[in-house]
XYZ file of C-alpha atoms in Angstrom:
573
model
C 5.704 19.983 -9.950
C 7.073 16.650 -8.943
C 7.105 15.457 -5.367
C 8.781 13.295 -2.776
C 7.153 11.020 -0.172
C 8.659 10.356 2.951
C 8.206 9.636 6.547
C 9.393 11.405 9.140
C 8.419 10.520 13.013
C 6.355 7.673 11.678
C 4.201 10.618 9.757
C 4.033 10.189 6.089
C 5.016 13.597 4.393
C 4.876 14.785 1.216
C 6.357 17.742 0.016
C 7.882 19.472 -3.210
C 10.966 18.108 -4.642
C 14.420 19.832 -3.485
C 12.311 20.324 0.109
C 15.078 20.602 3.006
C 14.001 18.044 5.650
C 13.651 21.376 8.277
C 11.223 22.453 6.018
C 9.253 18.748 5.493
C 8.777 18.738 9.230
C 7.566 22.149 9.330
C 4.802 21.409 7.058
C 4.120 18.342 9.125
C 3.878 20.066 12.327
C 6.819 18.667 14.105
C 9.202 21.392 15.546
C 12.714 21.166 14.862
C 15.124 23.256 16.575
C 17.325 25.651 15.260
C 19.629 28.476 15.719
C 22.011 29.296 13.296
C 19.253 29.028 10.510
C 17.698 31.957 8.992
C 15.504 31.039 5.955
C 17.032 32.521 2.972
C 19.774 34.116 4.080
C 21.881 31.941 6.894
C 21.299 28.341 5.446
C 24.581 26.642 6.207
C 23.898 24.173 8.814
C 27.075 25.238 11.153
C 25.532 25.095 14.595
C 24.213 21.477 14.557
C 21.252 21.745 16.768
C 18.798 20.480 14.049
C 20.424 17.239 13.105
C 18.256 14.629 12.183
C 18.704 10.871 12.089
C 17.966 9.242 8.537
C 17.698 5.594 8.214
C 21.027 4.504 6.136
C 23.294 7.297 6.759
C 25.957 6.922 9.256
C 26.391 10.333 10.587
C 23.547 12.810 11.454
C 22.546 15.228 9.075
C 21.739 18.943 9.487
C 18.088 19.191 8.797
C 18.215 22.748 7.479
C 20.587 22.357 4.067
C 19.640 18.560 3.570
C 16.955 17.859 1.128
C 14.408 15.391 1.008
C 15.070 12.196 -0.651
C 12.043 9.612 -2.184
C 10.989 7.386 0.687
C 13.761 8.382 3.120
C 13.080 7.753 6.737
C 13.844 10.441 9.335
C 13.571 10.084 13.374
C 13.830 13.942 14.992
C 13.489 12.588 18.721
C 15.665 9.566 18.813
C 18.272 9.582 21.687
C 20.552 9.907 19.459
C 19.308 12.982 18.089
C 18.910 14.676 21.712
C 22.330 13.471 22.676
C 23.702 15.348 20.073
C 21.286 18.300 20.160
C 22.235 18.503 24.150
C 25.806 18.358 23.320
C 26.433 20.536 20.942
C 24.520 23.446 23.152
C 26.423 22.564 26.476
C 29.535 23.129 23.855
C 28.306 26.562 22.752
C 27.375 27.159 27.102
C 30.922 25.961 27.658
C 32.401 28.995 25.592
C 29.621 31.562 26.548
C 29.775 34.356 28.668
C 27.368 33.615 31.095
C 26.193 36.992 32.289
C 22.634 35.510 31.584
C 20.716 38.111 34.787
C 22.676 41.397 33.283
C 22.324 40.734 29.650
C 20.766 42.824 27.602
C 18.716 39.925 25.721
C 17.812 37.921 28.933
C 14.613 36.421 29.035
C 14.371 36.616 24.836
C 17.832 34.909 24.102
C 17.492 31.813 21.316
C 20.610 30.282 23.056
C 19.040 31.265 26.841
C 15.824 29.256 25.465
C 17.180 26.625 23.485
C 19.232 25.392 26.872
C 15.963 26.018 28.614
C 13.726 23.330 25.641
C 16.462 20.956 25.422
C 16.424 20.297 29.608
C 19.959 21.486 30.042
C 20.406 21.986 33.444
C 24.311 21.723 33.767
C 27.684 22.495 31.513
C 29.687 19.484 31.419
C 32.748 21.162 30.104
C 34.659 23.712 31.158
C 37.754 25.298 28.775
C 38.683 28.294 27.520
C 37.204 31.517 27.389
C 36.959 34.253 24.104
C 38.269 37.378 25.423
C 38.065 40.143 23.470
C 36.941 43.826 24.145
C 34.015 45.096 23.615
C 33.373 47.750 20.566
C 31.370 50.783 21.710
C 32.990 52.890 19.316
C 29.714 54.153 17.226
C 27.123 56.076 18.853
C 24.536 53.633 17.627
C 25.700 50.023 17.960
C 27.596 47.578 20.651
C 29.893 44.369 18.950
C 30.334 42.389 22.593
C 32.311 39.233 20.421
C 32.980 37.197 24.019
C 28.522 36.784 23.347
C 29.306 35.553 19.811
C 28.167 32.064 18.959
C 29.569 32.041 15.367
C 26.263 31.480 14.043
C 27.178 33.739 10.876
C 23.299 35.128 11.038
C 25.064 38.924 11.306
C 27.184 38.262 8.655
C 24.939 37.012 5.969
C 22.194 39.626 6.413
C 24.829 42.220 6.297
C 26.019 40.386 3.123
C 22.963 39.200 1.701
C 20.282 41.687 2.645
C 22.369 44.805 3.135
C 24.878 44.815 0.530
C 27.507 45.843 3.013
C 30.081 43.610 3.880
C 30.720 45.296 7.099
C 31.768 41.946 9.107
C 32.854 38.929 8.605
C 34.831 35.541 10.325
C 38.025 36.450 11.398
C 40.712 33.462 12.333
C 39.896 29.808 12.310
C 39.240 27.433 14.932
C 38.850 28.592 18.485
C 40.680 31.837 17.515
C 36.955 32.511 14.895
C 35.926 35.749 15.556
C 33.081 37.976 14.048
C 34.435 41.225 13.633
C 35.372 43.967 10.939
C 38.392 43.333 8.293
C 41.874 43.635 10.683
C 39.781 43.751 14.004
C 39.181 47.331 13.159
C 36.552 49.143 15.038
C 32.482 49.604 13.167
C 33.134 53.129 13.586
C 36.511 53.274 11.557
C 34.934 50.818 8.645
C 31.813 51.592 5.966
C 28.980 50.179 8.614
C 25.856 51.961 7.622
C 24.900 51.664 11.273
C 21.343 50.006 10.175
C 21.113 47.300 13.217
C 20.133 44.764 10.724
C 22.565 42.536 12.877
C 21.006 43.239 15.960
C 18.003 41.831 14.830
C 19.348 38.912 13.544
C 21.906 38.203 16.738
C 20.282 35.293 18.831
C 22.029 36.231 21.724
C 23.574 39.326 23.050
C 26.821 39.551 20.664
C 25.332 42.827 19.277
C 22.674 45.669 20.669
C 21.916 48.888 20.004
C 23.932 51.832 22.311
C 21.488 52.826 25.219
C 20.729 55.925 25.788
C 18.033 55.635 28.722
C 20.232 56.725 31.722
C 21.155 59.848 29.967
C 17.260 60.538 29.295
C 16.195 59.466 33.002
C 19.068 62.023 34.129
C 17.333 64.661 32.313
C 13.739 63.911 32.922
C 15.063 64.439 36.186
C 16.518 67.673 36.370
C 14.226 70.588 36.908
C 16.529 72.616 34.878
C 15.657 70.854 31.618
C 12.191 70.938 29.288
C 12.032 67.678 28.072
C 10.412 66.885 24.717
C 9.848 63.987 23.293
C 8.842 62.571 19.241
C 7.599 59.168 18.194
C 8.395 58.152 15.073
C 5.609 56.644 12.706
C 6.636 53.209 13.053
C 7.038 52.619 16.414
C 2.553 52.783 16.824
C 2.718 49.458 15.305
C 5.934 47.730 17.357
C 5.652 49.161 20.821
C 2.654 46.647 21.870
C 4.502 43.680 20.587
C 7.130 44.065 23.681
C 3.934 43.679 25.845
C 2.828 40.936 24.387
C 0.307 42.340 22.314
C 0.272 40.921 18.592
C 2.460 42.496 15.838
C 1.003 45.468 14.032
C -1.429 46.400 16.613
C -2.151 49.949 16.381
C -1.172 51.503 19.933
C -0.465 55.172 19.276
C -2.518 56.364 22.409
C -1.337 54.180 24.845
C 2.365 54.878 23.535
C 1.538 58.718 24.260
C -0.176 57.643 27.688
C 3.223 55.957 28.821
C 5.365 58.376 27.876
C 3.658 61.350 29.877
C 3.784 58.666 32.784
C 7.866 58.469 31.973
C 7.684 62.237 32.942
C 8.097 64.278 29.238
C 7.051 67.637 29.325
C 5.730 67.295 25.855
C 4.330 64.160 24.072
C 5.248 64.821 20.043
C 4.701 63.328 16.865
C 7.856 62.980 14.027
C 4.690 62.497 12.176
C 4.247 66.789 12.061
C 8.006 66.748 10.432
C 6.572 64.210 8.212
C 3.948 66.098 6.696
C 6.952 69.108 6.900
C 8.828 66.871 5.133
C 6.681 66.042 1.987
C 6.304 69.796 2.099
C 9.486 70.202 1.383
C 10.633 67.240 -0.608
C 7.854 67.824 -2.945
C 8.614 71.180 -3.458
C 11.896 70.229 -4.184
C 10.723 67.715 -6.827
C 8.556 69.882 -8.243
C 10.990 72.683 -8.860
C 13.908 69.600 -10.160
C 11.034 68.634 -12.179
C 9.313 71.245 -14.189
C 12.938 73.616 -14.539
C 15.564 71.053 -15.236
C 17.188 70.177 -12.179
C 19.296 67.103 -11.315
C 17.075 63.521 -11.421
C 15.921 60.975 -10.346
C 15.408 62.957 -7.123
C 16.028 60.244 -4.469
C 14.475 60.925 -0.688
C 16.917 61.249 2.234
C 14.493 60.132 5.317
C 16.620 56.991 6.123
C 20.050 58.051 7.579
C 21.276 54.635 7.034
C 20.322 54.670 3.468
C 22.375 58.261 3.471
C 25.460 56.962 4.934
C 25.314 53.781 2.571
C 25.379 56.501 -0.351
C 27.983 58.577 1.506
C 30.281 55.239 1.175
C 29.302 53.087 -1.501
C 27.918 55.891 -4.284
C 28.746 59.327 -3.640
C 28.233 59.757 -7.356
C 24.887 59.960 -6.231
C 25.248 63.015 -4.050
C 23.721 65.505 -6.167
C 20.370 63.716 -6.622
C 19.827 62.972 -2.880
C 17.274 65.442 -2.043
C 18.472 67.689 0.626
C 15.845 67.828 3.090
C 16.736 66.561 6.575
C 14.815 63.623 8.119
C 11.536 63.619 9.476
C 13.868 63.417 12.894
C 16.017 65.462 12.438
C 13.513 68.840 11.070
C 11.510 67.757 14.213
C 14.365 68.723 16.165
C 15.437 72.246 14.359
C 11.865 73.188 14.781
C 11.392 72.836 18.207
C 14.235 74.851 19.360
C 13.331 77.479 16.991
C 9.762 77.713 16.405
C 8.283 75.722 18.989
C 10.875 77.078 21.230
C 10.005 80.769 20.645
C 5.944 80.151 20.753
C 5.528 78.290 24.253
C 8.527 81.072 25.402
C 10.787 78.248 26.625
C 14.735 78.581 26.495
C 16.277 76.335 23.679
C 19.099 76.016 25.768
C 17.128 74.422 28.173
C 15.778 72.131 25.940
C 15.870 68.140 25.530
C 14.867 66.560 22.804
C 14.490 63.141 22.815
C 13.109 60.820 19.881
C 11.489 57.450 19.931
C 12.875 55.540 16.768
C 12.326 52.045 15.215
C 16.228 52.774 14.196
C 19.628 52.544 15.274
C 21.185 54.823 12.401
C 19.028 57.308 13.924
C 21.367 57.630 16.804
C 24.701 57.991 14.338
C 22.260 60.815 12.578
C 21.466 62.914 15.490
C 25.350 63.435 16.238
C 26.086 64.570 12.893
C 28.016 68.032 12.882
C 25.715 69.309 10.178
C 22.277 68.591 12.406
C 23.045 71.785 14.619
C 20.969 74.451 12.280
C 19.051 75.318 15.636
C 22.027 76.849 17.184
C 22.676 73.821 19.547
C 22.200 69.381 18.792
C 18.981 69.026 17.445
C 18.053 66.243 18.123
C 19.907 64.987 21.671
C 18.999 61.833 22.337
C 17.559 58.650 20.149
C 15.768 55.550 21.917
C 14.782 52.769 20.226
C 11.478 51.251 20.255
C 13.151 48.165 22.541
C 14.774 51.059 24.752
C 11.001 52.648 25.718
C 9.853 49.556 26.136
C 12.752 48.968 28.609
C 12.075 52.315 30.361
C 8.386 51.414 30.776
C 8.960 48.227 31.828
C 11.399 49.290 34.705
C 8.830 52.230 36.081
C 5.968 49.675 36.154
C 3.543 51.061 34.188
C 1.157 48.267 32.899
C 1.386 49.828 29.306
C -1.795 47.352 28.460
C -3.896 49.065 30.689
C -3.801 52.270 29.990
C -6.151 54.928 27.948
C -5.890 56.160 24.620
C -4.242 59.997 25.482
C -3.797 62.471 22.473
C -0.101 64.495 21.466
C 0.077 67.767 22.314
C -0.104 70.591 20.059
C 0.888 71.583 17.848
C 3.853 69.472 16.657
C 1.598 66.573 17.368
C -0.845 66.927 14.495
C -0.247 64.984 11.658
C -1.925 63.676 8.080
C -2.658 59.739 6.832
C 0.692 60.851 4.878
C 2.976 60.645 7.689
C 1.904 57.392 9.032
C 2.559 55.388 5.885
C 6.267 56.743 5.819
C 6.828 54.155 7.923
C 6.433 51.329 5.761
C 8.461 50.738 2.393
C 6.463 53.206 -0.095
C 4.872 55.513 2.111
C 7.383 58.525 1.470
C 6.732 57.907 -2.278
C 3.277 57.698 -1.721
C 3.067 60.765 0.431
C 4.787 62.501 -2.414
C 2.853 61.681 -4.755
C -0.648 62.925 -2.437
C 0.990 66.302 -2.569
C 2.556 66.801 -5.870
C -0.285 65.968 -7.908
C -2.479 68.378 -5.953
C 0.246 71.077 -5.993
C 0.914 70.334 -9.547
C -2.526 70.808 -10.806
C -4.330 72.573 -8.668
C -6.838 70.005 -8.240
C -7.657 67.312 -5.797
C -6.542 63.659 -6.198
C -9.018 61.326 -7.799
C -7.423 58.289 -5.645
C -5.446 58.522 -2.870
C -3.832 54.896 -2.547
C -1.330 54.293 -4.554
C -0.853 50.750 -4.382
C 1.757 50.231 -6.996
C 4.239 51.124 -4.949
C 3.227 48.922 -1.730
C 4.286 45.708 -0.426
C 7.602 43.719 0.060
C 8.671 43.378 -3.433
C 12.451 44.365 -3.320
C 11.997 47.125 -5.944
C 8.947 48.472 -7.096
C 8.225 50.631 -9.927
C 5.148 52.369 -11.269
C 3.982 55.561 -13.874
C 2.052 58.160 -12.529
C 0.135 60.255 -14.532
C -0.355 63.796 -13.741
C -2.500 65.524 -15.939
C -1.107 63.726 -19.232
C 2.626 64.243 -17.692
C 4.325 60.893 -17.481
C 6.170 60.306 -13.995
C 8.254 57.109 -13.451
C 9.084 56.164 -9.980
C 10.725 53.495 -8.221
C 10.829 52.241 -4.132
C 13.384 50.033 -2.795
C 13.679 48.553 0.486
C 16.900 47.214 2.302
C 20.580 48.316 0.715
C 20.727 45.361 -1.274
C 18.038 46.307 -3.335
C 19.200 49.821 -3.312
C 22.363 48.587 -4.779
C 20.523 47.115 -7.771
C 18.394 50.064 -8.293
C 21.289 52.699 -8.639
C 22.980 49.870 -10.349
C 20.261 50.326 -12.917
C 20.016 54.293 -12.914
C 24.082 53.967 -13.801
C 23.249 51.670 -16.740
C 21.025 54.571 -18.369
C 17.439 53.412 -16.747
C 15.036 56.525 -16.244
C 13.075 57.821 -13.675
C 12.044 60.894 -11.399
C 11.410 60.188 -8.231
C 12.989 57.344 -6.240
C 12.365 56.414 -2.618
C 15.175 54.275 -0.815
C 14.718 52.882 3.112
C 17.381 51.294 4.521
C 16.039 48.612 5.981
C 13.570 44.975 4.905
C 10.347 46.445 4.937
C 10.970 50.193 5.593
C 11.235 51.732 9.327
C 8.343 49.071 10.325
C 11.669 46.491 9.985
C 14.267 48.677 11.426
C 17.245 47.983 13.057
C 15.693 49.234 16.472
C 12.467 47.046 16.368
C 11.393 44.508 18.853
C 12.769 41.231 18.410
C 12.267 39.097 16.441
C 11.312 40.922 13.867
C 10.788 38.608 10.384
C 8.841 38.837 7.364
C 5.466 37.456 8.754
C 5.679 40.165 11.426
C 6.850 42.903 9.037
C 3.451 42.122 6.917
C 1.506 42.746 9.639
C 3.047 46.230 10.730
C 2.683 47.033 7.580
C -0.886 46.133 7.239
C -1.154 48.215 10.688
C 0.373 51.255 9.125
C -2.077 51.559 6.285
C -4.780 50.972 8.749
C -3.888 53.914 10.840
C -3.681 56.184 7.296
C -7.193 54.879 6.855
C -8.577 56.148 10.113
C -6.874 59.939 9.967
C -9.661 62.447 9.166
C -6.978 64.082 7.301
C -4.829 61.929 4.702
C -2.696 64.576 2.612
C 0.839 66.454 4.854
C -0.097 69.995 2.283
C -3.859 70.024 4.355
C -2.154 69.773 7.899
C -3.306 73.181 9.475
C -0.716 72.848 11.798
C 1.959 72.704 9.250
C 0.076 75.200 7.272
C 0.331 77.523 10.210
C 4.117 77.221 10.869
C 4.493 78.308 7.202
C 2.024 81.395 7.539
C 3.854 81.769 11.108
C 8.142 81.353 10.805
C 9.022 79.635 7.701
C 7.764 81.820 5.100
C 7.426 78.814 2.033
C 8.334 75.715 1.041
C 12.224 75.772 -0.091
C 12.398 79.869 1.290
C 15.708 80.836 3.245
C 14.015 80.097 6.479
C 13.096 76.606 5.680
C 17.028 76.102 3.961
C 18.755 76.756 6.814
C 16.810 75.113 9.085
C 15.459 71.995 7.054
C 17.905 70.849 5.053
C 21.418 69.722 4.713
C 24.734 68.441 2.934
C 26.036 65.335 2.361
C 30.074 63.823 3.184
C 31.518 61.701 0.859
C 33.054 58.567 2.372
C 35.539 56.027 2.058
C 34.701 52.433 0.859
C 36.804 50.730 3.672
């Protein structure tokens, strides 16, 4: 591996060959700022803020797409430098709507923070505004362009990570714009509704549709049970908002706040989990052993559906058919739960806590009614809670460790790994083999099928039966996996989450939310499996009863109508 010496700050560096100089520095300790930059994905060096002075060259150079060169000589701090850093900020300011007290991002804005490092205390210039309206046309996410700064992050990772192609720059010059082909509106074009972009946004250009005033209004009225679900994810985010670090393990004080907030009933999406792999494993096993349609491919990740809905509705009849985790949560408590604590579903709220912003497009679908009314009625993300706690006061470091209530708040190790990338397959795969053979699992972690790798693929053996499986996490991957299936490649069972990481990097998570942080809910996740007396969703008495109670069995006529669901095929464009 050949290297290059240089010396940047006076420091002597050396790094690999083909090394951008954003990256020498890094390894050097000296900060560098940036804000269009997204390693790997947004590498185009359009907003200017890291330029660089290099002895010889006669303009400045953006530090993030140029590469070392053999003894090159690089100043970060010169005057020159800041001068330029300051000015190309105060030109971004200039064209900003300043609505800094109101915004949705204040307080953890890149642009809000960068002004704040480089001592930017007035706008020099004043010209013209961006007006354009705002697009609230999806139940799930807000496109405020007159926010934009252009830096392309939104496009890229809907490019590069998702597959999608939902947005891109509109215009040139001053007339730019970030926005769907035509200036149509996301809810008229194949967005998949992820949120990917609103993690990526550095300012407040795009957010997730909030929900809380409708929920306050019904915690509120004495008319209404309120229920509430938290999905599995959202243990190992919520504490990061509070400034506790990324993948701590706060499922108790989570459940504490949210009795505080005023909900009736503190639930777990982690019951509908285990109900889930009930259900989905059934299904596999019957696909499997009489000759039904495969690779059976799971349907927890309603941005994942929708992706198939546009993109490959070829794929339709191998989707399995269960409902989400979310979604079954809600049909179940305004039937069964409904029924047993003698409340009136009418009456009835249910309200879920989601690392996900497709989860609010999923919840309005016409086909999630099976209860008789909306299922589910209202989705907050994990940044929404944290909003609602934050505005009651509760000091959410502070308080005990509380427990769900029963009985849709008991759960398995199972349903606490579906939030990471390979925890649905690896649920699965707890419950088939056991239901398969009658016996109990030598091993419980399946490890093959962990991790960040895009696409993951592994052979299971089940009692001399061969089963190949495959996990894939964000649509981009997905793309390359069915990509494969088309070309003839074989397997059974195929997990797809929508989003970098699985639901512990959904569109709904705190921000920021990158890989380093993603590795660490993830290593939270598997943690919390660890800890639960009770590791496998078919050993969940609670489940177990609601079987022996309303549904009848796994895949019966009870457990059809209420737990699963149909698929639309959609347009491209």
């Amino acid at each position: 591996m050949s290297t290059v010496k240089l010396t940047i700050d006076n420091v002597p560096v050396e790094v690999e060959a083909g090394t951008t100089i954003l990256k020498a520095a890094e390894e050097a300790g000296i900060h560098i700022p940036t804000l269009c930059y997204l390693e790997g994905i947004n590498e185009i060096g359009a907003c200017r803020v890291c330029v660089v002075e290099v002895e010889g060259a006669r303009n400045l150079m953006a530090s993030c797409v140029t590469p070392v060169a053999e003894g090159m000589m690089v100043k970060t701090n010169s005057p020159r430098v800041r001068m330029a850093r300051r000015l190309n900020v105060e030109l971004l300011l200039s064209n900003h709507k300043m609505e800094c007290p109101t915004c949705i991002r204040n307080l953890n804005c890149e642009l809000q923070s960068l002004a704040q490092e480089l001592g930017i205390r007035q706008v020099r210039f004043e010209g013209k505004k961006s007006e354009y309206p705002i697009d609230d046309s999806t139940p799930a996410i807000i496109r405020e362009p007159d926010k934009c700064i252009l830096c392309r992050r939104c496009v890229s990772v809907c490019e590069k990570v998702q597959g999608v192609k939902a947005i891109a720059p509109l215009g040139r010059g001053f007339d730019t714009v970030i926005a769907p082909a035509f200036q149509e509106k996301l809810l008229d074009i194949a967005c998949v509704e992820c949120g990917q972009c609103t993690l990526v946004c550095p300012v407040g250009a795009l957010y997730e549709k909030d929900y809380i005033n409708d929920v306050w209004a019904a915690l509120a009225d004495p008319e209404k049970f309120v229920v509430v679900q938290t999905a599995p994810a959202t243990r190992v985010s919520i504490g990061q908002e509070f400034g506790l670090p990324p993948g701590s393990v706060n499922t108790g004080q989570m459940v504490a706040a949210l009795r505080r907030l005023g909900f009736d009933r503190v639930f777990d999406t982690d019951f509908t989990a285990d109900l889930t792999i009930m259900e989905e494993g059934s299904e596999f096993i019957e696909r499997f052993t009489k000759g039904g349609v495969l690779p059976l491919i799971t349907s927890c990740s309603p941005g994942w559906v929708k992706f198939m809905e546009h993109f490959y509705p070829e794929f339709i009849p191998n989707v399995s058919t269960c409902k989400s985790p979310q979604q079954m949560f809600g049909a179940v408590a305004k039937t069964y739960y409904a029924q047993k604590a003698g409340i009136d579903p009418a009456k009835m709220i249910v309200v879920s806590i989601m690392p996900c912003t497709a989860k609010k497009f999923e919840c309005q679908r016409p086909e999630m009614r099976d209860s008789g009314y909306q299922d589910v009625d209202y989705v907050l993300t994990t940044r929404e809670l944290a909003r609602m706690i934050k505005e009651t006061g509760i000091d959410f470091r502070s308080l005990p460790e509380e427990q769900y209530d029963d009985p849709l708040g008991e759960s398995t190790g199972a349903a606490v790994i579906f939030g990471a990338t390979g925890g649905v397959m690896e649920a699965a795969l707890r419950t088939a083999y056991e239901l398969i053979t009658g016996e109990t699992l030598p091993a419980l972690d399946f490890y093959d099928v962990r991790g960040l790798k895009g696409i993951k693929e592994a052979t299971v053996d089940i009692k001399g039966t061969q089963v190949r499986v495959a996990v894939a996490h964000s649509l981009g991957h997905a793309r390359q996996l069915l990509e494969r299936v088309k070309a003839g490649e074989q397997y059974h069972f195929i997990e797809i989450m929508c989003c970098p990481g699985g639901c512990i990097g959904g569109g709904g998570q705190p921000i920021p939310t990158n890989t380093a942080i993603r590795e660490e809910r993830i290593k939270g996740i598997y943690q919390a499996d660890k800890e639960m007396p009770i590791r496998k969703s078919h050993e969940n008495p609670s489940i177990q009863a609601l079987y022996r109670e309303f549904l009848g069995q796994p895949l019966g006529e009870k457990s059809h109508h209420l737990l699963h669901t149909k698929y639309t095929p959609r347009g491209k464009y």
